Coordinates of C-alpha atoms in Angstrom, one line a residue:
X22 CA 51.3 104.6 -16.8
X23 CA 53.3 104.1 -13.6
X24 CA 56.5 102.0 -13.9
X25 CA 55.7 100.4 -10.5
X26 CA 53.9 97.1 -10.8
X27 CA 50.6 96.6 -9.0
X28 CA 48.6 93.3 -9.3
X29 CA 45.6 94.7 -7.4
X30 CA 42.2 94.2 -9.2
X31 CA 41.6 96.7 -12.0
X32 CA 38.3 97.3 -13.9
X33 CA 38.8 98.5 -17.5
X34 CA 35.5 99.5 -19.1
X35 CA 35.5 99.1 -22.9
X36 CA 34.3 102.2 -24.7
X37 CA 33.1 100.0 -27.5
X38 CA 29.9 99.9 -25.3
X39 CA 29.8 103.6 -24.7
X40 CA 28.0 106.4 -26.6
X41 CA 30.1 106.9 -29.8
X42 CA 28.9 110.4 -30.1
X43 CA 30.1 111.4 -26.7
X44 CA 33.4 109.5 -26.1
X45 CA 35.3 112.2 -24.2
X46 CA 32.5 112.7 -21.7
X47 CA 32.0 109.0 -21.4
X48 CA 35.6 108.4 -20.5
X49 CA 35.5 111.1 -17.9
X50 CA 32.2 109.8 -16.5
X51 CA 33.3 106.2 -16.2
X52 CA 36.6 107.2 -14.5
X53 CA 34.7 109.3 -12.1
X54 CA 32.5 106.3 -11.3
X55 CA 35.5 104.1 -10.4
X56 CA 37.1 102.7 -13.6
X57 CA 40.8 102.0 -13.1
X58 CA 41.7 101.8 -16.8
X59 CA 39.9 102.8 -20.0
X60 CA 40.0 100.0 -22.6
X61 CA 39.9 101.0 -26.3
X62 CA 39.0 98.2 -28.8
X63 CA 40.4 99.0 -32.3
X64 CA 39.0 96.8 -35.0
X65 CA 39.8 96.8 -38.8
X66 CA 37.0 94.7 -40.4
X67 CA 39.8 92.3 -41.6
X68 CA 41.4 90.7 -38.6
X69 CA 38.0 90.7 -36.9
X70 CA 34.5 91.1 -38.5
X71 CA 33.9 94.7 -37.4
X72 CA 35.3 98.2 -37.8
X73 CA 35.6 100.6 -34.8
X74 CA 38.1 103.5 -34.8
X75 CA 41.8 104.4 -35.1
X76 CA 44.6 106.6 -33.8
X77 CA 42.7 109.9 -34.3
X78 CA 40.0 108.8 -31.9
X79 CA 42.5 107.7 -29.3
X80 CA 44.3 111.1 -29.6
X81 CA 40.9 112.9 -29.2
X82 CA 39.9 111.0 -26.1
X83 CA 43.4 111.0 -24.5
X84 CA 42.9 114.4 -22.8
X85 CA 39.7 113.1 -21.2
X86 CA 41.4 110.1 -19.6
X87 CA 43.4 110.7 -16.4
X88 CA 44.5 107.1 -15.9
X89 CA 45.6 104.3 -18.2
X90 CA 44.5 104.2 -21.8
X91 CA 44.6 100.5 -22.7
X92 CA 44.5 100.1 -26.5
X93 CA 43.7 96.6 -27.8
X94 CA 44.6 96.3 -31.5
X95 CA 42.4 93.7 -33.3
X96 CA 44.1 94.6 -36.6
X97 CA 46.4 93.0 -39.1
X98 CA 49.0 93.9 -40.0
X99 CA 49.7 95.7 -36.7
X100 CA 53.3 96.8 -36.9
X101 CA 52.7 99.8 -39.3
X102 CA 50.3 101.4 -36.8
X103 CA 52.2 101.0 -33.5
X104 CA 53.9 104.4 -33.6
X105 CA 50.6 106.1 -34.4
X106 CA 48.8 104.7 -31.4
X107 CA 51.8 105.4 -29.2
X108 CA 51.8 109.0 -30.3
X109 CA 48.0 109.1 -29.7
X110 CA 48.7 108.5 -26.0
X111 CA 48.3 104.7 -25.5
X112 CA 49.8 103.6 -22.3
X113 CA 49.3 99.9 -23.2
X114 CA 49.2 98.5 -26.7
X115 CA 48.1 94.9 -27.1
X116 CA 48.6 92.9 -30.3
X117 CA 47.3 89.4 -31.2
X118 CA 49.7 86.6 -31.7
X119 CA 48.3 86.1 -35.2
X120 CA 48.4 89.7 -36.2
X121 CA 51.8 89.5 -37.9
X122 CA 54.6 87.1 -38.8
X123 CA 57.0 88.1 -36.0
X124 CA 55.1 88.7 -32.8
X125 CA 58.4 89.1 -30.8
X126 CA 59.4 92.0 -33.1
X127 CA 56.0 93.5 -32.7
X128 CA 56.3 93.5 -28.9
X129 CA 59.8 95.0 -29.2
X130 CA 58.4 97.8 -31.4
X131 CA 55.6 98.6 -28.9
X132 CA 58.1 99.0 -26.1
X133 CA 60.4 100.9 -28.4
X134 CA 57.5 103.3 -29.0
X135 CA 57.2 104.0 -25.3
X136 CA 54.2 101.9 -24.4
X137 CA 53.6 98.8 -22.3
X138 CA 53.4 95.7 -24.5
X139 CA 50.4 93.5 -24.4
X140 CA 49.9 90.1 -26.0
X141 CA 46.4 88.8 -26.8
X142 CA 45.4 85.2 -27.0
X143 CA 42.2 84.3 -29.0
X144 CA 40.1 81.4 -27.6
X145 CA 41.6 79.1 -30.1
X146 CA 45.2 80.1 -29.4
X147 CA 46.9 77.8 -26.9
X148 CA 48.6 79.2 -23.8
X149 CA 51.9 77.8 -25.1
X150 CA 52.0 80.6 -27.6
X151 CA 52.6 83.1 -24.8
X152 CA 55.2 81.1 -22.7
X153 CA 58.3 82.1 -24.8
X154 CA 57.3 85.7 -24.7
X155 CA 56.6 86.3 -21.0
X156 CA 59.9 88.2 -20.5
X157 CA 58.9 90.5 -23.4
X158 CA 55.4 91.5 -22.3
X159 CA 53.8 93.6 -19.6
X160 CA 50.3 92.2 -20.1
X161 CA 48.7 89.1 -21.5
X162 CA 45.1 89.4 -22.6
X163 CA 43.0 86.2 -22.5
X164 CA 40.1 86.5 -24.9
X165 CA 37.1 84.8 -23.3
X166 CA 35.0 85.5 -26.4
X167 CA 36.0 85.5 -30.1
X168 CA 37.1 89.1 -30.8
X169 CA 35.2 91.4 -33.1
X170 CA 32.1 92.6 -31.3
X171 CA 30.6 93.1 -27.8
X172 CA 27.9 91.4 -25.9
X173 CA 29.0 87.8 -26.5
X174 CA 28.7 84.9 -24.1
X175 CA 31.7 84.1 -21.9
X176 CA 33.6 81.0 -22.9
X177 CA 34.2 79.1 -19.7
X178 CA 36.8 76.8 -21.2
X179 CA 39.3 79.8 -21.1
X180 CA 39.5 79.7 -17.3
X181 CA 42.0 76.8 -17.5
X182 CA 44.1 79.0 -19.8
X183 CA 44.2 81.8 -17.3
X184 CA 45.3 79.3 -14.6
X185 CA 48.1 78.0 -16.7
X186 CA 49.2 81.4 -17.6
X187 CA 49.3 82.6 -14.0
X188 CA 51.4 79.6 -13.1
X189 CA 53.8 80.3 -16.0
X190 CA 54.1 84.0 -15.2
X191 CA 55.3 83.3 -11.6
X192 CA 56.7 86.5 -10.1
X193 CA 57.2 88.3 -13.4
X194 CA 55.6 91.8 -13.4
X195 CA 53.0 90.8 -16.0
X196 CA 49.3 91.5 -15.8
X197 CA 46.7 89.0 -16.9
X198 CA 43.8 90.8 -18.5
X199 CA 40.5 89.1 -19.4
X200 CA 38.4 90.4 -22.2
X201 CA 34.9 89.2 -23.1
X202 CA 31.7 88.4 -21.2
X203 CA 33.0 89.8 -17.9
X204 CA 30.2 90.6 -15.4
X205 CA 29.5 89.9 -11.7
X206 CA 28.8 86.2 -12.5
X207 CA 32.0 85.5 -14.4
X208 CA 34.4 88.0 -12.6
X209 CA 35.0 85.8 -9.5
X210 CA 36.0 82.8 -11.7
X211 CA 38.6 84.7 -13.7
X212 CA 40.0 86.4 -10.7
X213 CA 40.3 83.1 -8.8
X214 CA 42.1 81.8 -11.9
X215 CA 44.7 84.6 -11.7
X216 CA 43.4 87.6 -13.7
X217 CA 43.9 91.1 -12.3
X218 CA 42.6 93.3 -15.1
X219 CA 39.0 92.9 -16.1
X220 CA 37.6 94.4 -19.3
X221 CA 33.9 94.9 -19.3
X222 CA 31.7 96.7 -21.8
X223 CA 28.0 96.3 -21.6
X224 CA 28.3 95.1 -18.0
X225 CA 29.6 98.6 -17.1
X226 CA 27.7 100.9 -19.4
X227 CA 24.3 99.3 -19.3
X228 CA 21.6 101.5 -17.8
X229 CA 23.7 104.7 -17.7
X230 CA 24.6 107.7 -19.8
X231 CA 26.7 110.8 -19.5
X232 CA 23.7 112.6 -18.1
X233 CA 23.0 109.8 -15.7
X234 CA 26.4 108.1 -14.9
X235 CA 25.5 106.6 -11.5
X236 CA 24.7 103.2 -13.0
X237 CA 28.3 103.0 -14.3
X238 CA 29.5 103.2 -10.7
X239 CA 26.9 100.7 -9.5
X240 CA 27.9 98.3 -12.2
X241 CA 31.7 98.7 -11.6
X242 CA 31.1 98.2 -7.8
X243 CA 29.1 95.1 -8.5
X244 CA 31.9 93.5 -10.6
X245 CA 34.5 94.5 -8.0
X246 CA 32.5 93.2 -5.1
X247 CA 31.7 89.9 -6.9
X248 CA 35.3 89.4 -7.8
X249 CA 36.4 90.1 -4.2
X250 CA 39.5 88.2 -3.3
X251 CA 38.9 85.7 -6.1
X252 CA 36.7 83.3 -4.1
X253 CA 33.9 81.7 -6.1
X254 CA 30.4 82.6 -4.9
X255 CA 27.4 80.4 -5.7

């Protein structure tokens, strides 16, 4: 991941919505169709009510990803696994505020392992939890659904959190990522509020496959066009 900061809009498809039997080819296909980052949702069945995959899967798909591998750890405890995900090739590692007793130390450990440090805020987590940590993160992920599984309905009440976060960040080189229910309808709202990285799962992968990847590109383009410059469309 480049050290130069770029706040331009980025679409980060979540492979949680991809074909689990064909992850490598899916990563290649979605990047070829216009994805900026590839988002990897790691779930443990404890911190969230589902189980997905771990460092071995990340290491296996890393050679198939040319750009940024954005790893979202929905696990607790998180600290014992940071090095494994960094060694697996994660460019960004995001941990939740509630995933351990000392989130500041967790963020330090992520940077110490050579990755960019992300902080995730659940819908019930106030924006104030992130404010003291803004000098210690490279990304804040605002969850616009409750974490744990895909296809949930976007929680519109989180838009105010994005706005407050954007104001607090100021000119710091910190991305605002939005994860959950992002599609062409919700994308313009979150971008207008200040988000610059949009995670989308089913909204990107619907209708396509490795053998027919064109729908991925159409879906990504639709989200990007809808988001535009952040202006809200009727």
